Amino acid sequence: MALAERIRERLRWYQRERTFRRTPEPEGGEAPSEDGQRFVVQHHASRHPHYDLRFEADGVLVSWAVPRGPTLDPDARRLAIRTEDHPLSYIDFEGVIPEGEYGAGAVTLWDHGTFVLGGGHRHLSDAIEQGTLRVRLQGHKIRGRFVLLRRDDRGPRERWLLIHADDAAAVRGWDAADHPRSVTSGRTSEEIQADPDDYWTSSRDPA
Ligand code: MN
């Protein structure tokens, strides 16, 4: 199967849930970037607020919803629920998904940066298949070595655990909620919600 076709296939769940006339979210389908290896964490103030952790791989963003958010605390175990692949252009989406739409609420670009895959894997998809994903993250807020461990793969939303290694970047007691502002706009979720027309994404029309 050609790459473009595989990407279309993987974005089917994402696109099925959304009405692009009504939401400012990107529709997707663009070609993968050459450099790859980017990650993003978006705070998503939906009905059940959570953080979305996404890694660039295979022309999409492979995604987990982390209710309490990633942490630098090596003693913490964070539940991470695998969710639908997102289009690459979602990596710089910040804005408000309107009331009545899937995932309604403010999306804040909470952190972003690059990752290096560990564990001897060459492809992120191999690590996911085995249920152990080791990465070293270089973001603005979160950095150091993390592991994602699959705990339960029943149903479409697998349950994983996200754990920070006890390395030089570890900070005990560190909590995502103490660092709420957008890494790109400096806004809080409440400030983004208050100005829903001022959404930001580098892929939006310059007009
Ligand atoms: Mn979400």
mmCIF file of C-alpha atoms and ligand atoms in Angstrom:
data_model
loop_
_atom_site.group_PDB
_atom_site.id
_atom_site.type_symbol
_atom_site.label_atom_id
_atom_site.label_comp_id
_atom_site.label_asym_id
_atom_site.label_seq_id
_atom_site.Cartn_x
_atom_site.Cartn_y
_atom_site.Cartn_z
ATOM 1 C CA MET A 1 0.000 0.000 0.000
ATOM 2 C CA ALA A 2 1.381 3.415 -0.948
ATOM 3 C CA LEU A 3 2.229 5.828 1.888
ATOM 4 C CA ALA A 4 -0.476 8.362 0.995
ATOM 5 C CA GLU A 5 -3.077 5.585 1.052
ATOM 6 C CA ARG A 6 -1.833 4.269 4.406
ATOM 7 C CA ILE A 7 -2.063 7.773 5.884
ATOM 8 C CA ARG A 8 -5.631 8.145 4.561
ATOM 9 C CA GLU A 9 -6.500 4.811 6.134
ATOM 10 C CA ARG A 10 -5.031 5.777 9.506
ATOM 11 C CA LEU A 11 -6.851 9.127 9.582
ATOM 12 C CA ARG A 12 -10.251 7.588 8.915
ATOM 13 C CA TRP A 13 -11.240 7.458 12.611
ATOM 14 C CA TYR A 14 -10.079 11.050 13.133
ATOM 15 C CA GLN A 15 -11.947 12.377 10.095
ATOM 16 C CA ARG A 16 -15.125 10.378 10.731
ATOM 17 C CA GLU A 17 -15.591 12.081 14.131
ATOM 18 C CA ARG A 18 -15.269 15.658 12.881
ATOM 19 C CA THR A 19 -17.178 18.177 10.755
ATOM 20 C CA PHE A 20 -14.519 20.404 9.233
ATOM 21 C CA ARG A 21 -16.967 23.163 8.302
ATOM 22 C CA ARG A 22 -17.584 23.681 12.006
ATOM 23 C CA THR A 23 -14.290 22.954 13.756
ATOM 24 C CA PRO A 24 -11.042 24.891 13.203
ATOM 25 C CA GLU A 25 -9.083 21.635 13.517
ATOM 26 C CA PRO A 26 -7.010 20.586 10.464
ATOM 27 C CA GLU A 27 -8.447 17.974 8.103
ATOM 28 C CA GLY A 28 -5.046 16.433 7.365
ATOM 29 C CA GLY A 29 -3.702 14.316 4.559
ATOM 30 C CA GLU A 30 -0.488 16.257 3.922
ATOM 31 C CA ALA A 31 2.774 14.504 3.070
ATOM 32 C CA PRO A 32 5.027 13.538 5.982
ATOM 33 C CA SER A 33 7.911 15.890 6.771
ATOM 34 C CA GLU A 34 11.436 14.807 5.928
ATOM 35 C CA ASP A 35 12.965 15.309 9.351
ATOM 36 C CA GLY A 36 10.281 13.651 11.524
ATOM 37 C CA GLN A 37 10.784 12.829 15.206
ATOM 38 C CA ARG A 38 8.659 15.664 16.600
ATOM 39 C CA PHE A 39 6.311 15.365 19.549
ATOM 40 C CA VAL A 40 3.607 17.597 20.998
ATOM 41 C CA VAL A 41 1.544 17.686 24.181
ATOM 42 C CA GLN A 42 -1.781 19.529 23.948
ATOM 43 C CA HIS A 43 -3.895 20.330 26.972
ATOM 44 C CA HIS A 44 -7.477 19.594 25.998
ATOM 45 C CA ALA A 45 -10.152 21.212 28.168
ATOM 46 C CA SER A 46 -12.949 18.944 26.991
ATOM 47 C CA ARG A 47 -15.706 17.514 29.202
ATOM 48 C CA HIS A 48 -13.042 15.283 30.776
ATOM 49 C CA PRO A 49 -9.919 17.486 30.680
ATOM 50 C CA HIS A 50 -6.714 15.687 29.711
ATOM 51 C CA TYR A 51 -3.413 16.112 27.925
ATOM 52 C CA ASP A 52 -2.853 14.620 24.459
ATOM 53 C CA LEU A 53 0.654 13.237 23.900
ATOM 54 C CA ARG A 54 1.445 12.772 20.195
ATOM 55 C CA PHE A 55 4.507 11.445 18.370
ATOM 56 C CA GLU A 56 5.252 11.934 14.688
ATOM 57 C CA ALA A 57 5.581 8.544 12.954
ATOM 58 C CA ASP A 58 4.546 6.999 9.629
ATOM 59 C CA GLY A 59 3.086 10.280 8.357
ATOM 60 C CA VAL A 60 0.622 10.710 11.251
ATOM 61 C CA LEU A 61 0.648 11.689 14.941
ATOM 62 C CA VAL A 62 0.377 8.559 17.086
ATOM 63 C CA SER A 63 -1.610 9.673 20.147
ATOM 64 C CA TRP A 64 -2.372 8.977 23.791
ATOM 65 C CA ALA A 65 -4.704 10.870 26.144
ATOM 66 C CA VAL A 66 -3.057 11.338 29.547
ATOM 67 C CA PRO A 67 -5.681 12.480 32.100
ATOM 68 C CA ARG A 68 -3.210 13.936 34.626
ATOM 69 C CA GLY A 69 -0.584 14.876 32.050
ATOM 70 C CA PRO A 70 3.040 13.840 31.663
ATOM 71 C CA THR A 71 5.317 14.489 34.616
ATOM 72 C CA LEU A 72 9.031 14.685 35.399
ATOM 73 C CA ASP A 73 8.354 12.857 38.675
ATOM 74 C CA PRO A 74 9.976 9.406 38.443
ATOM 75 C CA ASP A 75 7.771 8.070 41.257
ATOM 76 C CA ALA A 76 4.544 8.792 39.348
ATOM 77 C CA ARG A 77 2.642 6.363 37.100
ATOM 78 C CA ARG A 78 0.383 8.180 34.651
ATOM 79 C CA LEU A 79 -2.476 6.440 32.880
ATOM 80 C CA ALA A 80 -2.246 6.998 29.103
ATOM 81 C CA ILE A 81 -5.103 5.906 26.860
ATOM 82 C CA ARG A 82 -4.279 5.262 23.212
ATOM 83 C CA THR A 83 -6.493 7.393 20.957
ATOM 84 C CA GLU A 84 -6.936 7.884 17.234
ATOM 85 C CA ASP A 85 -4.016 8.895 15.008
ATOM 86 C CA HIS A 86 -4.117 12.613 14.175
ATOM 87 C CA PRO A 87 -2.913 14.416 11.027
ATOM 88 C CA LEU A 88 0.588 15.886 11.140
ATOM 89 C CA SER A 89 -0.742 19.440 10.893
ATOM 90 C CA TYR A 90 -2.403 18.956 14.295
ATOM 91 C CA ILE A 91 1.091 19.349 15.782
ATOM 92 C CA ASP A 92 0.689 23.131 15.879
ATOM 93 C CA PHE A 93 -3.048 23.407 16.451
ATOM 94 C CA GLU A 94 -4.217 25.624 19.283
ATOM 95 C CA GLY A 95 -7.772 26.908 19.472
ATOM 96 C CA VAL A 96 -11.316 26.112 20.479
ATOM 97 C CA ILE A 97 -13.345 23.147 19.246
ATOM 98 C CA PRO A 98 -16.898 24.532 19.206
ATOM 99 C CA GLU A 99 -19.691 23.442 21.531
ATOM 100 C CA GLY A 100 -21.543 20.402 20.171
ATOM 101 C CA GLU A 101 -18.533 19.133 18.208
ATOM 102 C CA TYR A 102 -16.421 16.075 19.000
ATOM 103 C CA GLY A 103 -13.978 17.010 21.801
ATOM 104 C CA ALA A 104 -15.518 20.468 22.327
ATOM 105 C CA GLY A 105 -13.282 22.742 24.391
ATOM 106 C CA ALA A 106 -10.017 24.679 24.304
ATOM 107 C CA VAL A 107 -6.833 23.055 22.990
ATOM 108 C CA THR A 108 -3.595 24.556 24.328
ATOM 109 C CA LEU A 109 -0.173 23.855 22.804
ATOM 110 C CA TRP A 110 1.212 22.849 26.164
ATOM 111 C CA ASP A 111 4.651 21.600 25.075
ATOM 112 C CA HIS A 112 6.506 20.434 21.990
ATOM 113 C CA GLY A 113 9.957 19.360 20.870
ATOM 114 C CA THR A 114 11.776 16.359 19.498
ATOM 115 C CA PHE A 115 12.156 12.744 20.567
ATOM 116 C CA VAL A 116 14.706 10.007 20.127
ATOM 117 C CA LEU A 117 13.423 6.458 20.053
ATOM 118 C CA GLY A 118 15.180 4.079 22.465
ATOM 119 C CA GLY A 119 14.897 0.421 23.357
ATOM 120 C CA GLY A 120 16.753 -0.675 20.218
ATOM 121 C CA HIS A 121 13.752 0.028 17.988
ATOM 122 C CA ARG A 122 14.178 1.690 14.597
ATOM 123 C CA HIS A 123 10.482 2.437 14.140
ATOM 124 C CA LEU A 124 7.945 3.694 16.642
ATOM 125 C CA SER A 125 5.370 1.261 15.252
ATOM 126 C CA ASP A 126 7.594 -1.713 16.238
ATOM 127 C CA ALA A 127 7.834 -0.434 19.824
ATOM 128 C CA ILE A 128 4.052 0.055 19.967
ATOM 129 C CA GLU A 129 3.419 -3.435 18.638
ATOM 130 C CA GLN A 130 5.599 -4.850 21.419
ATOM 131 C CA GLY A 131 3.908 -2.672 24.038
ATOM 132 C CA THR A 132 7.070 -0.957 25.327
ATOM 133 C CA LEU A 133 7.913 2.459 23.903
ATOM 134 C CA ARG A 134 11.103 4.104 25.196
ATOM 135 C CA VAL A 135 11.797 7.703 24.186
ATOM 136 C CA ARG A 136 14.050 10.547 25.200
ATOM 137 C CA LEU A 137 12.149 13.817 24.956
ATOM 138 C CA GLN A 138 13.563 17.277 24.456
ATOM 139 C CA GLY A 139 10.737 19.725 25.048
ATOM 140 C CA HIS A 140 10.418 23.060 26.824
ATOM 141 C CA LYS A 141 8.662 21.668 29.890
ATOM 142 C CA ILE A 142 9.205 17.928 29.700
ATOM 143 C CA ARG A 143 12.512 16.260 28.917
ATOM 144 C CA GLY A 144 14.492 13.165 29.746
ATOM 145 C CA ARG A 145 13.731 9.496 29.305
ATOM 146 C CA PHE A 146 10.166 8.191 29.372
ATOM 147 C CA VAL A 147 8.682 4.767 28.916
ATOM 148 C CA LEU A 148 5.143 3.927 27.804
ATOM 149 C CA LEU A 149 4.027 0.426 28.821
ATOM 150 C CA ARG A 150 0.905 -1.246 27.469
ATOM 151 C CA ARG A 151 -1.173 -2.676 30.295
ATOM 152 C CA ASP A 152 -4.397 -3.622 28.565
ATOM 153 C CA ASP A 153 -5.036 -3.878 24.841
ATOM 154 C CA ARG A 154 -8.712 -4.843 24.910
ATOM 155 C CA GLY A 155 -10.944 -2.564 22.885
ATOM 156 C CA PRO A 156 -9.972 0.270 20.553
ATOM 157 C CA ARG A 157 -8.568 2.394 23.375
ATOM 158 C CA GLU A 158 -5.625 0.548 24.884
ATOM 159 C CA ARG A 159 -4.533 1.449 28.401
ATOM 160 C CA TRP A 160 -0.851 2.269 28.862
ATOM 161 C CA LEU A 161 1.280 3.688 31.687
ATOM 162 C CA LEU A 162 3.588 6.682 31.188
ATOM 163 C CA ILE A 163 6.624 6.766 33.488
ATOM 164 C CA HIS A 164 9.601 9.136 33.674
ATOM 165 C CA ALA A 165 13.011 7.556 34.303
ATOM 166 C CA ASP A 166 14.946 8.549 37.409
ATOM 167 C CA ASP A 167 17.507 10.416 35.291
ATOM 168 C CA ALA A 168 19.141 13.868 35.375
ATOM 169 C CA ALA A 169 15.905 15.516 34.122
ATOM 170 C CA ALA A 170 13.716 13.966 36.864
ATOM 171 C CA VAL A 171 12.009 16.326 39.354
ATOM 172 C CA ARG A 172 10.066 14.797 42.238
ATOM 173 C CA GLY A 173 6.672 16.364 42.857
ATOM 174 C CA TRP A 174 6.570 18.017 39.412
ATOM 175 C CA ASP A 175 2.993 18.386 38.149
ATOM 176 C CA ALA A 176 1.696 19.471 34.731
ATOM 177 C CA ALA A 177 -1.104 21.538 36.306
ATOM 178 C CA ASP A 178 1.513 23.908 37.791
ATOM 179 C CA HIS A 179 2.700 24.782 34.249
ATOM 180 C CA PRO A 180 -0.512 25.684 32.389
ATOM 181 C CA ARG A 181 0.584 28.195 29.742
ATOM 182 C CA SER A 182 0.896 27.560 26.011
ATOM 183 C CA VAL A 183 4.452 27.047 24.817
ATOM 184 C CA THR A 184 3.710 29.105 21.670
ATOM 185 C CA SER A 185 1.205 31.819 22.671
ATOM 186 C CA GLY A 186 1.786 32.014 26.429
ATOM 187 C CA ARG A 187 -1.982 31.787 26.969
ATOM 188 C CA THR A 188 -3.844 29.698 29.502
ATOM 189 C CA SER A 189 -6.696 27.399 28.500
ATOM 190 C CA GLU A 190 -9.172 29.960 29.916
ATOM 191 C CA GLU A 191 -7.654 32.765 27.813
ATOM 192 C CA ILE A 192 -7.882 30.624 24.657
ATOM 193 C CA GLN A 193 -11.513 29.712 25.476
ATOM 194 C CA ALA A 194 -12.345 33.416 25.910
ATOM 195 C CA ASP A 195 -11.150 34.203 22.373
ATOM 196 C CA PRO A 196 -12.272 31.273 20.209
ATOM 197 C CA ASP A 197 -11.755 33.047 16.876
ATOM 198 C CA ASP A 198 -8.084 33.585 17.596
ATOM 199 C CA TYR A 199 -6.965 30.054 16.887
ATOM 200 C CA TRP A 200 -3.407 29.435 15.859
ATOM 201 C CA THR A 201 -1.929 26.890 13.495
ATOM 202 C CA SER A 202 0.952 27.345 11.071
ATOM 203 C CA SER A 203 -1.016 25.480 8.398
ATOM 204 C CA ARG A 204 -4.025 27.824 8.402
ATOM 205 C CA ASP A 205 -4.514 30.123 5.414
ATOM 206 C CA PRO A 206 -2.298 33.220 5.700
ATOM 207 C CA ALA A 207 -5.232 35.380 4.515
HETATM 208 MN MN MN B 1 -8.067 15.097 23.429
#
